[in-house]
Short mmCIF file of C-alpha atoms in Angstrom, two decimals:
data_model
loop_
_atom_site.label_atom_id
_atom_site.label_comp_id
_atom_site.label_asym_id
_atom_site.label_seq_id
_atom_site.Cartn_x
_atom_site.Cartn_y
_atom_site.Cartn_z
CA VAL Z 137 -53.19 44.43 50.72
CA SER Z 138 -56.71 43.95 49.81
CA LYS Z 139 -59.78 46.21 50.15
CA GLU Z 140 -61.38 44.18 52.72
CA ASN Z 141 -58.33 44.06 54.78
CA ILE Z 142 -58.15 48.22 54.71
CA GLU Z 143 -61.79 48.09 55.70
CA VAL Z 144 -61.68 45.82 58.51
CA MET Z 145 -58.41 47.57 59.62
CA ASP Z 146 -60.05 50.80 59.88
CA ALA Z 147 -62.95 49.70 61.62
CA LEU Z 148 -60.88 48.24 64.45
CA ILE Z 149 -59.43 51.76 64.49
CA GLY Z 150 -63.11 53.41 64.98
CA ASN Z 151 -63.54 50.71 67.67
CA PHE Z 152 -60.68 51.42 69.86
CA THR Z 153 -61.45 54.93 72.12
CA LEU Z 154 -57.62 54.91 73.42
CA TYR Z 155 -55.04 57.12 71.59
CA ASP Z 156 -52.31 54.55 72.24
CA ASP Z 157 -54.59 51.92 70.86
CA VAL Z 158 -55.15 53.57 67.81
CA ASN Z 159 -51.49 54.14 67.45
CA LYS Z 160 -50.83 50.69 67.91
CA VAL Z 161 -53.29 49.79 65.31
CA TYR Z 162 -51.60 52.53 62.84
CA ASP Z 163 -48.48 51.51 63.32
CA ILE Z 164 -49.46 48.10 62.63
CA LEU Z 165 -51.40 49.10 59.48
CA GLN Z 166 -48.09 51.10 58.46
CA GLY Z 167 -46.00 48.04 58.83
CA GLN Z 168 -48.35 45.66 56.96
CA ARG Z 169 -48.48 48.03 54.09
CA LYS Z 170 -44.44 48.21 54.11
CA LEU Z 171 -44.38 44.65 53.99
CA SER Z 172 -46.91 44.28 51.41
CA LEU Z 173 -44.65 46.63 49.60
CA LEU Z 174 -41.85 44.89 50.10
CA CYS Z 175 -43.34 41.66 49.37
CA GLU Z 176 -44.63 43.51 45.87
CA GLU Z 177 -41.24 44.59 44.80
CA LYS Z 178 -39.36 41.44 45.89
CA GLU Z 179 -42.42 39.86 43.44
CA ALA Z 180 -41.52 42.12 40.77
CA SER Z 181 -37.95 41.74 41.00
CA ALA Z 182 -38.10 38.00 41.42
CA LYS Z 183 -40.04 38.33 37.98
CA GLN Z 184 -37.70 40.22 36.09
CA SER Z 185 -35.00 37.53 37.38
CA ILE Z 186 -36.66 34.84 36.37
CA LYS Z 187 -37.82 36.57 32.49
CA GLN Z 188 -33.75 36.96 32.51
CA LEU Z 189 -32.85 33.39 33.54
CA GLN Z 190 -35.80 32.45 30.87
CA LYS Z 191 -33.82 34.57 28.48
CA GLN Z 192 -30.53 33.35 29.31
CA VAL Z 193 -31.90 29.59 29.06
CA GLU Z 194 -33.22 29.98 26.04
CA GLY Z 195 -29.93 31.61 24.46
CA LEU Z 196 -28.43 28.74 25.92
CA GLU Z 197 -30.82 26.17 24.56
CA LYS Z 198 -30.13 27.87 21.38
CA LYS Z 199 -26.54 27.51 21.58
CA LYS Z 200 -26.90 24.02 22.69
CA GLU Z 201 -28.75 23.20 19.57
CA GLY Z 202 -26.40 25.59 17.52
CA LEU Z 203 -23.35 23.35 18.71
CA LEU Z 204 -25.25 19.78 18.49
CA ALA Z 205 -26.14 20.91 14.46
CA GLN Z 206 -22.50 21.67 14.26
CA ASN Z 207 -21.13 18.68 15.67
CA GLU Z 208 -23.54 16.59 13.64
CA GLU Z 209 -21.97 18.54 10.62
CA GLU Z 210 -18.72 18.18 11.65
CA LYS Z 211 -19.18 14.20 12.69
CA LYS Z 212 -21.05 14.45 8.86
CA ARG Z 213 -17.67 16.00 7.43
CA GLU Z 214 -15.33 13.78 9.24
CA ASN Z 215 -17.50 10.48 8.13
CA ASP Z 216 -17.52 11.70 4.73
CA LYS Z 217 -13.63 12.34 4.74
CA LEU Z 218 -12.97 8.81 6.66
CA LYS Z 219 -15.27 7.16 3.61
CA ARG Z 220 -13.25 8.74 1.02
CA ALA Z 221 -10.32 7.84 2.63
CA LEU Z 222 -11.17 4.01 2.96
CA GLN Z 223 -12.16 4.40 -0.80
CA GLU Z 224 -8.80 5.52 -1.81
CA VAL Z 225 -6.81 2.40 0.67
CA ASN Z 226 -9.36 -0.07 -1.10
CA SER Z 227 -8.89 1.23 -4.42
CA GLU Z 228 -5.01 0.90 -3.84
CA VAL Z 229 -5.37 -2.50 -2.27
CA LYS Z 230 -6.83 -3.80 -5.63
CA SER Z 231 -4.62 -1.82 -7.57
CA PHE Z 232 -1.96 -3.94 -5.54
CA GLU Z 233 -3.49 -7.15 -5.81
CA GLY Z 234 -3.82 -6.75 -9.39
CA GLU Z 235 0.14 -5.99 -9.62
CA ILE Z 236 0.55 -9.16 -7.34
CA ALA Z 237 -1.45 -11.39 -9.73
CA LYS Z 238 0.50 -9.86 -12.51
CA LEU Z 239 3.68 -10.52 -10.80
CA GLN Z 240 2.63 -14.15 -9.82
CA GLU Z 241 1.73 -14.93 -13.69
CA ARG Z 242 5.12 -13.56 -14.50
CA LYS Z 243 6.70 -15.71 -12.10
CA GLU Z 244 4.92 -18.84 -13.41
CA ALA Z 245 5.59 -17.85 -16.88
CA LEU Z 246 9.57 -17.46 -16.14
CA LYS Z 247 9.33 -20.53 -14.19
CA SER Z 248 7.91 -22.36 -17.36
CA GLU Z 249 10.30 -20.77 -19.33
CA LEU Z 250 12.73 -21.62 -17.07
CA VAL Z 251 11.55 -25.48 -17.24
CA GLN Z 252 11.81 -25.34 -21.12
CA THR Z 253 15.15 -23.92 -21.21
CA GLU Z 254 16.60 -26.43 -18.74
CA GLU Z 255 14.82 -29.31 -20.89
CA SER Z 256 16.02 -27.65 -23.92
CA ASN Z 257 19.74 -27.50 -22.59
CA SER Z 258 19.54 -30.92 -21.28
CA SER Z 259 18.54 -32.04 -24.79
CA ASP Z 260 21.48 -30.19 -26.19
CA SER Z 261 23.84 -31.31 -23.92
CA ARG Z 262 23.15 -34.71 -24.58
CA ALA Z 263 23.00 -34.38 -28.40
CA ALA Z 264 26.23 -32.52 -28.04
CA VAL Z 265 27.69 -35.42 -25.95
CA GLU Z 266 26.48 -37.93 -28.69
CA HIS Z 267 27.76 -35.33 -31.45
CA GLU Z 268 31.25 -35.42 -29.38
CA HIS Z 269 31.12 -39.58 -29.26
CA ARG Z 270 30.26 -39.91 -33.08
CA LEU Z 271 32.98 -37.31 -34.05
CA LYS Z 272 35.39 -39.05 -31.97
CA HIS Z 273 34.61 -42.16 -33.39
CA GLU Z 274 34.76 -41.10 -36.80
CA LEU Z 275 37.92 -39.56 -36.27
CA SER Z 276 39.12 -42.78 -34.67
CA LEU Z 277 38.16 -44.93 -37.41
CA PHE Z 278 39.64 -42.36 -39.83
CA ALA Z 279 42.80 -42.56 -38.31
CA HIS Z 280 42.48 -46.25 -38.36
CA ILE Z 281 41.81 -46.26 -42.03
CA SER Z 282 44.15 -43.72 -42.74
CA ASN Z 283 46.98 -44.33 -40.71
CA ILE Z 284 47.29 -40.65 -40.14
CA ASN Z 285 48.00 -39.61 -36.47
CA TRP Z 286 47.72 -36.00 -35.85
CA THR Z 287 50.24 -33.69 -33.55
CA THR Z 288 49.42 -30.30 -31.97
CA THR Z 289 51.63 -27.42 -32.13
CA ALA Z 290 52.17 -25.45 -29.49
CA ASP Z 291 50.56 -21.87 -30.85
CA ASP Z 292 46.90 -22.74 -31.24
CA SER Z 293 46.77 -19.91 -33.08
CA SER Z 294 49.14 -21.39 -35.89
CA SER Z 295 47.75 -22.03 -38.95
CA GLU Z 296 49.82 -24.92 -39.24
CA ILE Z 297 48.36 -28.67 -39.36
CA ARG Z 298 50.85 -31.40 -38.69
CA GLY Z 299 50.54 -35.12 -38.22
CA VAL Z 300 52.53 -38.32 -39.33
CA ILE Z 301 51.42 -40.87 -41.69
CA SER Z 302 52.36 -44.63 -40.81
CA LYS Z 303 52.43 -47.30 -43.30
CA THR Z 304 51.80 -50.83 -41.63
CA GLU Z 305 53.12 -52.65 -44.70
CA LYS Z 306 56.50 -51.26 -45.24
CA GLY Z 307 56.77 -49.90 -41.38
CA ASP Z 308 57.76 -46.32 -42.27
CA LEU Z 309 56.18 -42.97 -40.78
CA ASN Z 310 55.84 -39.99 -43.26
CA ALA Z 311 55.71 -36.85 -41.22
CA PHE Z 312 53.51 -34.18 -42.97
CA SER Z 313 53.20 -30.36 -42.52
CA PHE Z 314 50.56 -27.89 -44.62
CA ASP Z 315 50.22 -24.38 -43.68
CA THR Z 316 46.13 -23.72 -43.84
CA SER Z 317 46.65 -19.83 -44.66
CA LYS Z 318 48.78 -20.92 -48.05
CA MET Z 319 46.93 -23.76 -49.06
CA SER Z 320 42.99 -24.68 -49.74
CA LYS Z 321 41.24 -27.32 -48.07
CA PHE Z 322 41.16 -29.64 -51.68
CA GLN Z 323 44.70 -29.13 -51.93
CA ILE Z 324 45.52 -30.19 -48.30
CA ALA Z 325 43.38 -33.43 -48.99
CA ASN Z 326 44.83 -33.98 -52.24
CA LYS Z 327 48.18 -34.01 -50.62
CA LEU Z 328 47.06 -36.33 -47.71
CA TRP Z 329 45.95 -39.12 -50.10
CA GLU Z 330 48.92 -38.59 -52.27
CA ALA Z 331 51.20 -39.45 -48.91
CA MET Z 332 48.93 -42.07 -47.98
CA ASP Z 333 49.27 -43.43 -51.73
CA ASP Z 334 53.35 -43.44 -52.03
#
């Protein structure tokens, strides 16, 4: 209550002559003072509450800032982790690509080698066929000139060679048999020449 209000009330009290009026004014003044004290208490309580709320707000703001900073740090760590993982994956991919390139080169080399081998085998086969035909022709020519007909033995592992020499002029057939384990090639050749000359 301001000083001016109190002076006004005192003046009013002085102007009233009746005791009842004085009591009424006094009661009003007392009620006004109680109301003023109550308002002051409420105001002080409200200010205290506001201060506490402000402190809580400040604490929450700091906590919020801390959480934001923490979140940023966690995001940074997670981002760095993902970057490292991506680098490792890229490194592995490059390694696999290198291995694939090497395997592809090896595949092409093997393919080229296979083609060369097939060509060589084909050439060898043609040469073998030609050689076989030539040998058959030579043997046929030799048999025609020498009049020797070779006969096979039942046992392929036998060291014995057999045949028949036909003499067209006389019509004779001379059978021969030689053991290669006991006679040299030179001896066998001489024996055959002698048999053909007889």
